[in-house]
Every structure is written in C-alpha cells, then in structure tokens.
mmCIF file of C-alpha atoms and ligand atoms in Angstrom:
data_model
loop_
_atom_site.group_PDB
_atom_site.id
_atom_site.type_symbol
_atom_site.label_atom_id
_atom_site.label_comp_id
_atom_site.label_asym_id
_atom_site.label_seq_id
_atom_site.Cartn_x
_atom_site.Cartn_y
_atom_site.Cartn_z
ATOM 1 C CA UNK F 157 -7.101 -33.885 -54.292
ATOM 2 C CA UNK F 158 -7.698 -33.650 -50.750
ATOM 3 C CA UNK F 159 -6.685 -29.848 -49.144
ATOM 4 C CA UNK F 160 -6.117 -31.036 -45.761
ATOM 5 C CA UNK F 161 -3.452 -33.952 -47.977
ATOM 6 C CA UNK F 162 -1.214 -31.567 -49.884
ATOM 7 C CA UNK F 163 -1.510 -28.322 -50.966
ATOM 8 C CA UNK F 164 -3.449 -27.879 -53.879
ATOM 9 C CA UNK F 165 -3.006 -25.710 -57.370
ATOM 10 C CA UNK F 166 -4.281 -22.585 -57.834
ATOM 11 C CA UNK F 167 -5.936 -20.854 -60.581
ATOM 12 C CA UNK F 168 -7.349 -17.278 -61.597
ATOM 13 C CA UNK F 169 -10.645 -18.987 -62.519
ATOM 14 C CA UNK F 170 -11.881 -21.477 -59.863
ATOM 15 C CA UNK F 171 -12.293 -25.039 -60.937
ATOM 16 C CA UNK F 172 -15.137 -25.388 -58.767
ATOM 17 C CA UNK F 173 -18.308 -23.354 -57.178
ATOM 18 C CA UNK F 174 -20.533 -24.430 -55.431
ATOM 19 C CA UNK F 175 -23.393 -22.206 -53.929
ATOM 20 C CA UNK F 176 -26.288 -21.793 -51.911
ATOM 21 C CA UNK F 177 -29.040 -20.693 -54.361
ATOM 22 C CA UNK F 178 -31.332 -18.362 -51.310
ATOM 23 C CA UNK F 179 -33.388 -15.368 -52.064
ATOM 24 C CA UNK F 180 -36.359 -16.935 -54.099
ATOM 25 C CA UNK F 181 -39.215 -16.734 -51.975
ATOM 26 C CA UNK F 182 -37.923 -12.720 -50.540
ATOM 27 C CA UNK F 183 -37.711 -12.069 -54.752
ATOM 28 C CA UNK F 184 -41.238 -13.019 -55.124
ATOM 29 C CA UNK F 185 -42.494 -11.184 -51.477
ATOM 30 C CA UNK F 186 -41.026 -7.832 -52.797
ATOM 31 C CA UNK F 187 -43.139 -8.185 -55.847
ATOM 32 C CA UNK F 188 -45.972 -9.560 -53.423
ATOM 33 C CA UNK F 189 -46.177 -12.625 -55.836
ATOM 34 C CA UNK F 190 -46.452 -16.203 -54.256
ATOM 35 C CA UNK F 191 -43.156 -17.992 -53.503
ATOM 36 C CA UNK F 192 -43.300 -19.946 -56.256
ATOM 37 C CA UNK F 193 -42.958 -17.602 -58.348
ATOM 38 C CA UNK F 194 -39.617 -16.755 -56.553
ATOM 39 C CA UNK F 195 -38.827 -20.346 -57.498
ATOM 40 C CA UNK F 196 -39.350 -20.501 -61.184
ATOM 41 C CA UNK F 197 -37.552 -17.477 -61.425
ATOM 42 C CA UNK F 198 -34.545 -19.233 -59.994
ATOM 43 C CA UNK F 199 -34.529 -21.299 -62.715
ATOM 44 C CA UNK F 200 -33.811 -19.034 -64.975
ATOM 45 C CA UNK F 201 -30.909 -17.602 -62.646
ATOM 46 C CA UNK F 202 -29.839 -21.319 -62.836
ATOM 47 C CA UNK F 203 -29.656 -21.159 -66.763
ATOM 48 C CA UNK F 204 -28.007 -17.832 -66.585
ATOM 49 C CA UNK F 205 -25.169 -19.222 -63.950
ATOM 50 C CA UNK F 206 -24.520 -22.154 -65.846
ATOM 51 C CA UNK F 207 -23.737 -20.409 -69.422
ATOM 52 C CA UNK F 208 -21.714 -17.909 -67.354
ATOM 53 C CA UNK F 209 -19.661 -20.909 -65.731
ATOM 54 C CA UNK F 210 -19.007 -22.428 -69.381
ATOM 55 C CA UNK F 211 -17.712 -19.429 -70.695
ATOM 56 C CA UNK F 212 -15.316 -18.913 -68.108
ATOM 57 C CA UNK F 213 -14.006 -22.190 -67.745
ATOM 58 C CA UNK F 214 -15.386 -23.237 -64.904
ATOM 59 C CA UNK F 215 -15.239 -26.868 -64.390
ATOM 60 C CA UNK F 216 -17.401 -27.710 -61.797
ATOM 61 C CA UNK F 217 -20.402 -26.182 -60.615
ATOM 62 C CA UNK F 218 -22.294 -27.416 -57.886
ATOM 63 C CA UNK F 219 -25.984 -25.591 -57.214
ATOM 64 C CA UNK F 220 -28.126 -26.457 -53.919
ATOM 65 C CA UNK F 221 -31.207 -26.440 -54.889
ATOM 66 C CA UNK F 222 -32.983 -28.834 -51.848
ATOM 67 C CA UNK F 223 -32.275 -29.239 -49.077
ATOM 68 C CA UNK F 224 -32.610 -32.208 -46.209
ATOM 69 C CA UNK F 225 -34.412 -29.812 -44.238
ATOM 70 C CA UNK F 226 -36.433 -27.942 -46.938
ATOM 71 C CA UNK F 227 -38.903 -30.895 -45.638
ATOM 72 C CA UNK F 228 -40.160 -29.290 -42.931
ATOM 73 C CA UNK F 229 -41.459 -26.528 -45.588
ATOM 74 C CA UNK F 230 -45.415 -26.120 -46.336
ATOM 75 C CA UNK F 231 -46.389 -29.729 -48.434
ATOM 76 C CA UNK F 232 -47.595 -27.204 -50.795
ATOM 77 C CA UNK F 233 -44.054 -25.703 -51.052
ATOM 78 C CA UNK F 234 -42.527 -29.154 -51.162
ATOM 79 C CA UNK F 235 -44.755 -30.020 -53.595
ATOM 80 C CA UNK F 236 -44.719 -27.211 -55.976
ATOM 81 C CA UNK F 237 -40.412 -27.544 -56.042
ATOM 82 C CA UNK F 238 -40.707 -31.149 -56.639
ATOM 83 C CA UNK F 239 -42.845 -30.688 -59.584
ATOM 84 C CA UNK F 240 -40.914 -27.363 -60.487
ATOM 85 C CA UNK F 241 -37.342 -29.973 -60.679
ATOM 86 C CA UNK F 242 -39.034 -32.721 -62.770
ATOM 87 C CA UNK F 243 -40.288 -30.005 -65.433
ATOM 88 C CA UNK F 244 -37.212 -28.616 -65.691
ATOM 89 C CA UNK F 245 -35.195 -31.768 -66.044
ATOM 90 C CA UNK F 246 -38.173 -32.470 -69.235
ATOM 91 C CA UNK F 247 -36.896 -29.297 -70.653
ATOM 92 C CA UNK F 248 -33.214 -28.030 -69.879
ATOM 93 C CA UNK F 249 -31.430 -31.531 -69.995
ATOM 94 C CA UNK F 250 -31.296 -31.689 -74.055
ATOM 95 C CA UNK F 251 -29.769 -28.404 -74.360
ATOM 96 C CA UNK F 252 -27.007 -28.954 -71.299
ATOM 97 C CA UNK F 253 -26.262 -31.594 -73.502
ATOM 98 C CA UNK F 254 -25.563 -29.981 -76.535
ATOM 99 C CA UNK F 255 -23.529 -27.625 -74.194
ATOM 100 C CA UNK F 256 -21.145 -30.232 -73.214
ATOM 101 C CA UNK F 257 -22.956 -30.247 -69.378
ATOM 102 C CA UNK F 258 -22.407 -33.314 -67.636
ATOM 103 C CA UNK F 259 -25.291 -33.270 -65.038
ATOM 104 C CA UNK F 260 -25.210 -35.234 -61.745
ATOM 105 C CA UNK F 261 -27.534 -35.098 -58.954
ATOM 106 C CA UNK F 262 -26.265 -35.381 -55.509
ATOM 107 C CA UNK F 263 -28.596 -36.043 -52.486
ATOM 108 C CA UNK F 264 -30.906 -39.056 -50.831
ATOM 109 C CA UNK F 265 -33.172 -40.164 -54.195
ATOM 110 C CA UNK F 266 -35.006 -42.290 -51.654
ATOM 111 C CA UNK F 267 -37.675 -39.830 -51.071
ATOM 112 C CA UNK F 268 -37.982 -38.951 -55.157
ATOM 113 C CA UNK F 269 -41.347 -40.475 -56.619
ATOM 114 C CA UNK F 270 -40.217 -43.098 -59.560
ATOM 115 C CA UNK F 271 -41.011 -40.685 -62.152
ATOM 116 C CA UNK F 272 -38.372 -37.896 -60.963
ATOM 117 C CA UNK F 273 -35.616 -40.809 -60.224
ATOM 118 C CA UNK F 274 -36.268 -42.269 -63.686
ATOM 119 C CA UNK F 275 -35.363 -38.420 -65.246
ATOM 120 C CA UNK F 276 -32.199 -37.896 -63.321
ATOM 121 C CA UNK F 277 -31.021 -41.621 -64.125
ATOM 122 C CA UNK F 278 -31.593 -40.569 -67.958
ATOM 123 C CA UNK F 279 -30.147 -37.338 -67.610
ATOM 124 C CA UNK F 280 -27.087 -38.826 -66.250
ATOM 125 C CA UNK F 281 -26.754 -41.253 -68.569
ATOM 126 C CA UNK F 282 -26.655 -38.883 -71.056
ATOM 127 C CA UNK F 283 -24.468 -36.409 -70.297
ATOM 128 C CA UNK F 284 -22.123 -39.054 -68.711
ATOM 129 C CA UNK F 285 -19.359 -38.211 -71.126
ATOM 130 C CA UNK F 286 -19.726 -34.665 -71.081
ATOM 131 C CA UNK F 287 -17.011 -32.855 -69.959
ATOM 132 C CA UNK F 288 -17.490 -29.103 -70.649
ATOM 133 C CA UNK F 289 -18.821 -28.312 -67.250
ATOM 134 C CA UNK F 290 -20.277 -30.580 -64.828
ATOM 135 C CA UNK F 291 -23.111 -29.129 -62.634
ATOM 136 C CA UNK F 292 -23.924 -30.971 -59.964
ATOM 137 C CA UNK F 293 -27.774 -30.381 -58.286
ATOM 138 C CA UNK F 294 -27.755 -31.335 -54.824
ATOM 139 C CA UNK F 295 -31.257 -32.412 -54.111
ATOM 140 C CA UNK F 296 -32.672 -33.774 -51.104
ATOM 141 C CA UNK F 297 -29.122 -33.381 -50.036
ATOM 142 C CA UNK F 298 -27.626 -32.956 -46.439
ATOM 143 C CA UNK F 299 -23.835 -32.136 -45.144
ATOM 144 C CA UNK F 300 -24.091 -34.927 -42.540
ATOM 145 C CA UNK F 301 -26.232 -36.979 -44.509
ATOM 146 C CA UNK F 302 -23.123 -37.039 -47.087
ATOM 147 C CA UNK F 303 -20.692 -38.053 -44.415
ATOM 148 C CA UNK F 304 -22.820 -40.852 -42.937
ATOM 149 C CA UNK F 305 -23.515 -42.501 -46.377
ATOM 150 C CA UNK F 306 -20.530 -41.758 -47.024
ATOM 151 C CA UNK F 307 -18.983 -43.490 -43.738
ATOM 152 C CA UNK F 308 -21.762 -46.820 -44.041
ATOM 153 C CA UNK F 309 -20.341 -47.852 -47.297
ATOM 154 C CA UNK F 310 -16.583 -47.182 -46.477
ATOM 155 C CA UNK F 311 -17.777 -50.071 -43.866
ATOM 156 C CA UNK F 312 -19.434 -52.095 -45.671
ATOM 157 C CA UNK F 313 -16.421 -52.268 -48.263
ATOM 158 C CA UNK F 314 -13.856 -53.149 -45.485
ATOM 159 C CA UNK F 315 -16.037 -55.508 -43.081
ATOM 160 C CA UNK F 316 -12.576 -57.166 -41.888
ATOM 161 C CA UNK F 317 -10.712 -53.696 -41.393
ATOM 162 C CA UNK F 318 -10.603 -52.208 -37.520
ATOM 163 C CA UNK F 319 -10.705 -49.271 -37.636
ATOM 164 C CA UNK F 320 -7.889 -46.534 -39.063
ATOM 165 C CA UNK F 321 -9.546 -45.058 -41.903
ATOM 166 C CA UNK F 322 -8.132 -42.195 -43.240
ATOM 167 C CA UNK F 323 -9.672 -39.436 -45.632
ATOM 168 C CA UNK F 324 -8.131 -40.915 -48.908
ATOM 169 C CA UNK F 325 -10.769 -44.156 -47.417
ATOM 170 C CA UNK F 326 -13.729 -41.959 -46.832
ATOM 171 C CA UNK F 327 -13.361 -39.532 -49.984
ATOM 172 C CA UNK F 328 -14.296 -42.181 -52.683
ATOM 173 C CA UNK F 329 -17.344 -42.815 -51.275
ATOM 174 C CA UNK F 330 -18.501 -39.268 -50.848
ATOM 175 C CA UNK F 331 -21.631 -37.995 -53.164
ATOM 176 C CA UNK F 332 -18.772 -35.516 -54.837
ATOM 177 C CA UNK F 333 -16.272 -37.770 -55.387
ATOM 178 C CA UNK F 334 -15.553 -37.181 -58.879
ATOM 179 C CA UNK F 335 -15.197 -33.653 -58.331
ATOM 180 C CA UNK F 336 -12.262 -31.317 -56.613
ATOM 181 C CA UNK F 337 -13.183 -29.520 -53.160
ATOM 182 C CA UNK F 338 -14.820 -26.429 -53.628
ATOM 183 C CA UNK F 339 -12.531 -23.416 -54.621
ATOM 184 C CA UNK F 340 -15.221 -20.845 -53.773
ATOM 185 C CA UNK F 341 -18.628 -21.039 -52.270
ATOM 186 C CA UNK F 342 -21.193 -18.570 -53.246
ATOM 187 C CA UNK F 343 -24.250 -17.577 -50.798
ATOM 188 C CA UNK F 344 -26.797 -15.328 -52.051
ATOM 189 C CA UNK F 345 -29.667 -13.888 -50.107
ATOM 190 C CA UNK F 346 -27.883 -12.533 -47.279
ATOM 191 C CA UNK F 347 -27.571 -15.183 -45.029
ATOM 192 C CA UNK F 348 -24.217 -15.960 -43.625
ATOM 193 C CA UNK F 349 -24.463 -19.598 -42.512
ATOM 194 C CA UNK F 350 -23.498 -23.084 -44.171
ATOM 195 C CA UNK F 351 -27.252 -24.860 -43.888
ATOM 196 C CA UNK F 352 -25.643 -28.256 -43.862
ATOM 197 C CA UNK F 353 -24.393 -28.088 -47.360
ATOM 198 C CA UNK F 354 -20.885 -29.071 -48.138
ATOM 199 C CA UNK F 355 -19.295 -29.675 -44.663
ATOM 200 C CA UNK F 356 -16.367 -31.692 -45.161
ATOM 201 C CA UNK F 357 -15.892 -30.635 -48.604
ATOM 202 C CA UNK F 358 -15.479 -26.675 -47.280
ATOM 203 C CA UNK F 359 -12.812 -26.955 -45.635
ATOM 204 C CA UNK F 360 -10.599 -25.017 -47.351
ATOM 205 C CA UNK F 361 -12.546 -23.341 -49.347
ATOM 206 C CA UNK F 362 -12.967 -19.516 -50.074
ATOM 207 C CA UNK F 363 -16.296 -18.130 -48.919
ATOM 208 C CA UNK F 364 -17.894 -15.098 -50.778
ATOM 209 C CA UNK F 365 -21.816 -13.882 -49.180
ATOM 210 C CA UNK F 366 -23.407 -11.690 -51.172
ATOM 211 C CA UNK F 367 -27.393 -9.858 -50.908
ATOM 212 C CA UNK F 368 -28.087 -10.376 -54.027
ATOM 213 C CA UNK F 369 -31.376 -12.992 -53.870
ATOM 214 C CA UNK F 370 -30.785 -15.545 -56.543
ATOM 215 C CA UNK F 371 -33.556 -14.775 -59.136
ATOM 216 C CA UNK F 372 -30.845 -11.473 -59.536
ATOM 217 C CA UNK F 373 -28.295 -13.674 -59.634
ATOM 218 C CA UNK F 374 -26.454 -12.898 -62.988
ATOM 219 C CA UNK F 375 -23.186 -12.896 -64.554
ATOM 220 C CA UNK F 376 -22.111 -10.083 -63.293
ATOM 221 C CA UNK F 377 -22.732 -11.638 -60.089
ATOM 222 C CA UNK F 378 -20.381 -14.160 -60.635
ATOM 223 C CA UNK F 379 -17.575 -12.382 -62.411
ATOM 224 C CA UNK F 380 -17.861 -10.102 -58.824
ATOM 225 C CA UNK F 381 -17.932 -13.197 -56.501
ATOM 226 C CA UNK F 382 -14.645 -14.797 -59.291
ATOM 227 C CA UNK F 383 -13.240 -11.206 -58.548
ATOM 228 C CA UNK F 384 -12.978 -11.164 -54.934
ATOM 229 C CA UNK F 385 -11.935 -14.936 -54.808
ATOM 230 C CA UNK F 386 -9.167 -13.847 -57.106
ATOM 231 C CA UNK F 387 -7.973 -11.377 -54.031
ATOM 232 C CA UNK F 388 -7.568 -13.912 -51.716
ATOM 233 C CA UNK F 389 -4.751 -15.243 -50.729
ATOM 234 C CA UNK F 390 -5.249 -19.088 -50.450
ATOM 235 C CA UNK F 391 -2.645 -19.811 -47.798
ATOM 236 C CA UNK F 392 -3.672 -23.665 -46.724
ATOM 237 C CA UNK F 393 -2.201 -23.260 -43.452
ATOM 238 C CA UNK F 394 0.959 -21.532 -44.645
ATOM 239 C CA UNK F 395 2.164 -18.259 -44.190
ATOM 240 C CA UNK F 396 2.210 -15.449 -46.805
ATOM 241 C CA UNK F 397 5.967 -15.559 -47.143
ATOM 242 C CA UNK F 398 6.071 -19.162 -48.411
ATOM 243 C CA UNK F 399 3.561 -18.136 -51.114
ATOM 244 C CA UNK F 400 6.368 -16.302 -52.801
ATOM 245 C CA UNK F 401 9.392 -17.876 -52.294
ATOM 246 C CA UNK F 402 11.267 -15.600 -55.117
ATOM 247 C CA UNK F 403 10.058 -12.398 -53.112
ATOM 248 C CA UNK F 404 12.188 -13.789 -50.133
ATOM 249 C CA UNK F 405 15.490 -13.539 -51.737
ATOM 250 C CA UNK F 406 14.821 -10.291 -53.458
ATOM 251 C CA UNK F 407 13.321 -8.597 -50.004
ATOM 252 C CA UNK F 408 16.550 -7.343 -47.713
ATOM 253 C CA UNK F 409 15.141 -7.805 -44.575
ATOM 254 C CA UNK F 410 12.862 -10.772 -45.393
ATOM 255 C CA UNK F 411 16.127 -12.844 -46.582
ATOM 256 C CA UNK F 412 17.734 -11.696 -43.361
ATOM 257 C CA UNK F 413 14.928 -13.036 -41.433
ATOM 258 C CA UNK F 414 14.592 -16.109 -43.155
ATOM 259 C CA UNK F 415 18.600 -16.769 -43.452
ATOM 260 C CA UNK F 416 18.605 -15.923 -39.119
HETATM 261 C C1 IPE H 151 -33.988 -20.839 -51.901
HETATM 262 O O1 IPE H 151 -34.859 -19.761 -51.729
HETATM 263 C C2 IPE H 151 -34.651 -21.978 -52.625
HETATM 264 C C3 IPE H 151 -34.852 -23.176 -51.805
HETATM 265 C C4 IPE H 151 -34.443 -23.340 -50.578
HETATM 266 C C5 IPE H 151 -35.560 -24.255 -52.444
HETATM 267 P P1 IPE H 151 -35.816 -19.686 -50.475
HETATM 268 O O2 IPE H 151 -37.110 -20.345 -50.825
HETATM 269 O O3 IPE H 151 -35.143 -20.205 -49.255
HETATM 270 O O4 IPE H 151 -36.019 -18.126 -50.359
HETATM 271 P P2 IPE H 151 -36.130 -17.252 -49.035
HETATM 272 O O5 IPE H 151 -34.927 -17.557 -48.191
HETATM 273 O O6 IPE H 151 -37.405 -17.640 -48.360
HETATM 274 O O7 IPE H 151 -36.143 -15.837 -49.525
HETATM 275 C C1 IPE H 152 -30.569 -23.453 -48.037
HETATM 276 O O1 IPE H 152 -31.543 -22.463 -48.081
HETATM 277 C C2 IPE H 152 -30.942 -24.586 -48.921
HETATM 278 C C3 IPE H 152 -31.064 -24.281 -50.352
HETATM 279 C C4 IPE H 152 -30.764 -23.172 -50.945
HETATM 280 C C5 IPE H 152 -31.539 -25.378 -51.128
HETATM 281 P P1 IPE H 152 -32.615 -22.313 -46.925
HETATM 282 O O2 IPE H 152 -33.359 -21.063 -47.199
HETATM 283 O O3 IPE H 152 -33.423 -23.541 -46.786
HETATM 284 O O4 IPE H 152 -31.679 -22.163 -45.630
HETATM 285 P P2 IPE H 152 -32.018 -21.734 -44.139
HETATM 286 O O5 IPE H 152 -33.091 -22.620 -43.648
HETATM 287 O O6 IPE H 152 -32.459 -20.318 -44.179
HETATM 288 O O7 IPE H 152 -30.730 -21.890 -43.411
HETATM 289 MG MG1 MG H 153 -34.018 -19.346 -47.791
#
C-alpha cells in the first residue's frame, strides 16, 4: 500500500522496521579491538533484533547490512564482511527457519562470488513460505540503485507504453515489493543521515536516531525506538483534527470551528 496513494492503517506495533545497523567498527575502537571484531559482534545484535521482532509481532524487518558504497572500504574490510555474511548464512539460516523467518536479500548480487549467491538462493528457497517474520538483508544495496533497477524493468515490461507511469507501475518492480513501506526506521550509531538506504520507500515513514552503536543494540533498544514511534502522531499530510473525528463533535469550540 503506497502512503503517498491512500492513507494507510495504523498499528501500536509497526509492521515494518527497517534500520541502519552503524556503530560496529566505534564498538570495537572503544575496546581497541580491530573492526572486525565490531562486525561479528553485530551479528549477534542481528540475532538478538530478530527474536525481539518475532515476539512482538513485527512483520517485517529489514536490516542494512552493506552498503553500495561500503566498496570504497579497505579490500581487507570488504573482504572480511563478505566472508563474515557467507558464514553466517552456513549457520543462522536453519534456525530462522525453524522460527518461521522468511529471509530475502535485497541488493545488486552481481558483485557476490558464486558461492555467496548460491547460499542466499537456498536460503530463500527455504524459507519462501515462512511467514512469521520476514527479514530482509539489504546487501550490496543502494537507494538509487533500487529506483533505477527498479525503473529499467518497468521499461522493459512496457516497450510500447510512452511514458505516464505512475507509482502503482514502478512499485512492483522495486527490490521490496512484497513488503509494506517502512513504519519506522531505526539508525544507531549516532549518525543522522539516510546513506542511500530506503529513499523512495521513506517517505512517510517515522524516523527514530539513537547512539546506541549496534553491537549494544538490544531489546530494550527496540521496545524504546517501538515506544517513541508509538508517540507519534502519523498524520500523512492531514491535520491532527481529522485524526479524531469523534473528538470534533465532543470539543465546543472545535465543532464550532469546523461547523463555521
Ligand atoms: C556498520 O558499522 C556496519 C557496516 C557498514 C558494514 P560501521 O562499520 O560503519 O561502524 P562505524 O560507523 O565505523 O563505527
Ligand atoms: C551505512 O553505514 C550502511 C550500513 C549500515 C550497511 P555507513 O557507516 O557505511 O554510513 P556512512 O558512510 O557513515 O554514511
Ligand atoms: Mg558507519
């Protein structure tokens, strides 16, 4: 459902999070350990998150774990993460599904060696008809990248059409497609920036920053970040007053305002 279409439903609990897993490599400075370190630490916050989302009926998760630009990071770096993802794929993937985790990975496989491709193509076909959670590891994954595959294939699926698409066109072929837009997005690590993650998806989403560098990342965490999104008031473009329609009639000078 798109936000920008029709308003869409609200819960206490979101449906979806999506967040920006930063902190790793300050974790592992503080401790004066190598970055890595920082890294395989994250994992476990990645466990931790996951379990937490489950249990609170979370439907969709959505963790970015690597970016388009992480690239331009030492080879070393680059190297260690890739390695770091195809281990933990080898271990975590049985247990997500015995969990009822249905795992997708969103992002440009292109650049995968065979051997990490082959494990997310298994792991998907797996968990395919999961339906607990699904957690969604954006991986070599890009904002703009998204929205120009996205765009290409729209094309390429309407080579006679001239132009006129609209979103309900372009959404299908977006790497999220099967999920609903983002009800909050979670930073940790301080930053306060999007880093090319979800851009159109975002748009109406609630946006919670916290500190906290992901290896602390806990469930407490998260019930703080579900906490303050609770608080918000998601208005969509409305005002405040149409929220509540009831509260106009009861409120004197609210029903005189909106009567004129
Ligand atoms: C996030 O932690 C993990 C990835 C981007 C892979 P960082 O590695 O960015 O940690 P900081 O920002 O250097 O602390
Ligand atoms: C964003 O973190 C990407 C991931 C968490 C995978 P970065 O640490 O790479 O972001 P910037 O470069 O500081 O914006
Ligand atoms: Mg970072």
């Amino acid at each position: 459902m798109s936000s920008t279409l029709a308003v869409p439903e609200v819960f206490d609990v979101p449906r979806h999070v999506a967040i920006i897993m930063d902190g790793n490599g300050r974790w592992a400075k503080r401790r004066f350990l190598p970055r890595a370190a920082g890294h395989r630490r994250g994992v476990q916050a990645v466990r931790t998150t996951v379990e937490a989302c489950v249990e609170r009926g979370v439907e969709f998760l959505t963790l970015f774990a690597f970016s388009s630009e992480n690239w331009r990071r030492p080879a070393d770096e680059v190297s260690f993460l890739m390695s770091l993802f195809v281990r933990t794929l080898e271990r975590q993937v049985a247990r997500l599904h015995e969990g009822g985790v249905r795992l997708k990975v969103i992002g440009d496989r292109a650049a995968f060696e065979p051997r990490l491709v082959a494990l997310i193509n298994d792991a998907e076909a797996l968990t395919a008809e999961n339906r607990r959670l699904t957690l969604s590891v954006a991986a070599n994954y890009g904002g703009r990248w998204d929205l120009l595959q996205a765009m290409n294939r729209m094309l390429e699926a309407n080579p006679h059409r001239a132009g006129n698409f609209g979103e309900s066109d372009l959404a299908p072929w977006l790497a999220t497609a099967y999920a609903p837009e983002p009800d909050l997005f979670i930073r940790t690590g301080g930053e306060k920036r999007i880093s090319n993650f979800l851009l159109w998806h975002l748009a109406y989403t609630e946006l919670h920053f916290t500190d906290t560098l992901w290896p602390d990342f806990g469930s407490s965490s998260l019930d703080a970040a579900i906490e303050s999104y609770r608080l918000r008031e998601r208005r969509f473009g409305r005002t405040s007053e149409q929220l509540v329609p009831d509260a106009i009639a009861t409120v004197p000078s609210l029903t005189r305002v909106a009567t004129g």
